[in-house]
Amino acid sequence: MNESPRELTARANRLAQEERWIEAEASYRQLIALQPDSAVARHNWGVSLQALDRHEDAVAAFEQAIARQPDYAAAFLALSISYERMGALDAALVGIECARGIAPSEGRYQLQHARVLNASGRVGEALELIDGIAAGSSAYAESRSLLGLIFKSAGRPELALEAFDAAIAADPALVAARHNRANLHLQARRFSLAVADFDAVLARAPGTSWERGLRLYAAMHVYDWRDFDTQRRRILDELARGLPSAQPLIVQHLTDDPACQQAAARLWARVTLPPPAPRLPWIGVPTDRKIRVAYVSRDFRSHAVSFLMAGVLAHHDRDRFEIAAINYGEAVDDPMQQRLRASVEAFLDVGHCSDAEIRRACRDLSIDIAVDLTGYTDGARSALFAKRLAPVQMLFLGYLGTSGSPHYDVVLADPVLVPEEARPFHDERILSLPWYQPNDAERPHPAPLSREAAGLPSGVFVFCCFNNAAKITPGMFAVWARILRECPDAVLWLLGEGEEAAAHLRAHASGLGLAPERLVFAGRCDRETYLARLAAADLFLDTLPYNAGTTASDALWMGLPVLTLLGQSFAGRVGASVVTAAGMPEFIADSEERYIALAIGFARDPASLRAHRDALVARRAALPLFDPAQFTPHLEQAFLTALMTGTP
């Protein structure tokens, strides 16, 4: 029996309330066939399409609704939202201005207007609109959440936290505010508070995109391994089914499978980035001017990426290259940033600019090659590369793996990082350097810290790992426990993440039969003290699935050998890449058993380890790994190759 329009409307609305969007979309489509002149039916159909991320179809539906009812303010609002999600901010602004022209005092419309203005870089105007949303308004809680995001982007975390707290106090069920506060806690290294907020989000909205991965990642920083294996399997299973469960960087901490990492990157790119823009005209190697290269990052400050790149920027061949730094991070009074500013022809502070303005700036500079030093790490603006900054776009150093997208033409690597059999797991062309990681020859080289000053016991062998705590998985810690059980006079020295994290890991140690005092934690400190500490250890133990990168070269710089475990993925082979470049292949293990045997062997034969260490110190100054003057011409040759041979 055919349903009446009234019955069909009730069913479609019920399905929408239950967020069964595929069925709701089909029902609204049926309703339109029965009521082709109904503006409400077309609006509701558009809402269901919007929920399914079919924004171009949703725009058409909303425009059809407006054509039938020109004063339909809600349809203009929805139209603005879809245009905003498509990245068409000018159209989004027109839509919301139309909605506000019809209902100027409606809080929801004022809120969307503020969102679009903020996304367009017109932050001051957005703040004025937010201030006008009263505490009693239905949009108040969401307006506080947006205010928190604005303060977070402006580098005002304390004000951002106040705004998120106010949003949650106004509406405890507002999932977005809890998600935003959780991310703020994560960024501020308040990991347990982040876990609590992520748990609250998952309890209310278990299907929230990326939340499950973020929650586990936050917990890993404090060794909160409750149901770790179950959570990890669920995340990887959801990703295999195409569900947005974890961001690519987090997946790199959970599995060494390059196919899984590629699938996660492809999903992230498809869901979060705009469609690729047409390629810019390829002109080859310019003959009438220098080659113009732009390095693009949010980390041009005292940060690992800059510690690696500072020497490269200073050693580019100025007869052939002009170098720009596109900084969408903070402009800070920081010695490293001051040094970088002095090393390039153009240093553009664009953190306040829209993506479109940054693209125009790169076009004005006639950039030939844009090198992304951030990738899919925290705070990245990857949409810049989706919309094209230059004819050739490269991914290098800050993110270890494929982008899973057509947005980058080249990934720079070396033969250790991406052997021939691993090339299919990268969606970009691989250009191979003799070795991957540059280093700064001007980095500090402080005198070693004494064991006493470092808080280490005397008369023991010191295994050390100063990798980020999230790189230490339960499986990796179990491997280290096997090593320590065989070396009763050894301790494991780790980077501290506070008393709660230390208590968790000591409890895990006890569960594996180790005395908790065999774990020693180093508090956070300045860079010179950190380097001096490294020299006080005997052997650095690397992690898998995510190896040490900058930390490995820091250890080698200070004369500390690094024992690494060779994986399959880019992130799982970067340690081997660095150790190979240091001329120490005997410190690369191709299996857990070999890794354990080598660690035990070195601890039991300190004279042999000392010989390796003395040899490292003796040749360190001559190692290409630590000489940006040797590295930079190889990088420049990769640039020339990309320009001469074209892009895929």
CSV table of C-alpha atoms in Angstrom, one decimal, residues 475-476 478-483 485-486 541 544 563-566 586 588-602 604:
chain,number,residue,atom,x,y,z
A,475,GLY,CA,54.4,-4.9,23.0
A,476,MET,CA,57.6,-2.7,22.8
A,478,ALA,CA,57.3,-6.2,26.9
A,479,VAL,CA,60.4,-6.6,24.7
A,480,TRP,CA,62.3,-4.2,26.9
A,481,ALA,CA,61.2,-6.2,29.9
A,482,ARG,CA,62.8,-9.3,28.4
A,483,ILE,CA,66.0,-7.4,27.9
A,485,ARG,CA,65.3,-9.5,33.0
A,486,GLU,CA,68.5,-10.8,31.3
A,541,LEU,CA,66.8,1.5,22.5
A,544,LEU,CA,58.6,0.2,16.7
A,563,LEU,CA,69.9,0.2,18.5
A,564,THR,CA,66.9,0.2,16.1
A,565,LEU,CA,64.4,-2.4,15.1
A,566,LEU,CA,63.8,-2.4,11.3
A,586,GLU,CA,75.5,-3.4,13.0
A,588,ILE,CA,70.0,-2.5,13.0
A,589,ALA,CA,68.0,-5.5,14.1
A,590,ASP,CA,65.6,-7.1,11.5
A,591,SER,CA,63.6,-9.0,14.2
A,592,GLU,CA,62.6,-8.7,17.8
A,593,GLU,CA,64.7,-11.7,18.7
A,594,ARG,CA,67.8,-10.1,17.1
A,595,TYR,CA,67.0,-6.8,18.8
A,596,ILE,CA,66.8,-8.5,22.2
A,597,ALA,CA,70.0,-10.5,21.6
A,598,LEU,CA,72.0,-7.4,20.4
A,599,ALA,CA,70.8,-5.3,23.4
A,600,ILE,CA,71.8,-8.1,25.9
A,601,GLY,CA,75.1,-8.6,24.1
A,602,PHE,CA,76.1,-5.0,24.3
A,604,ARG,CA,77.2,-7.9,28.8
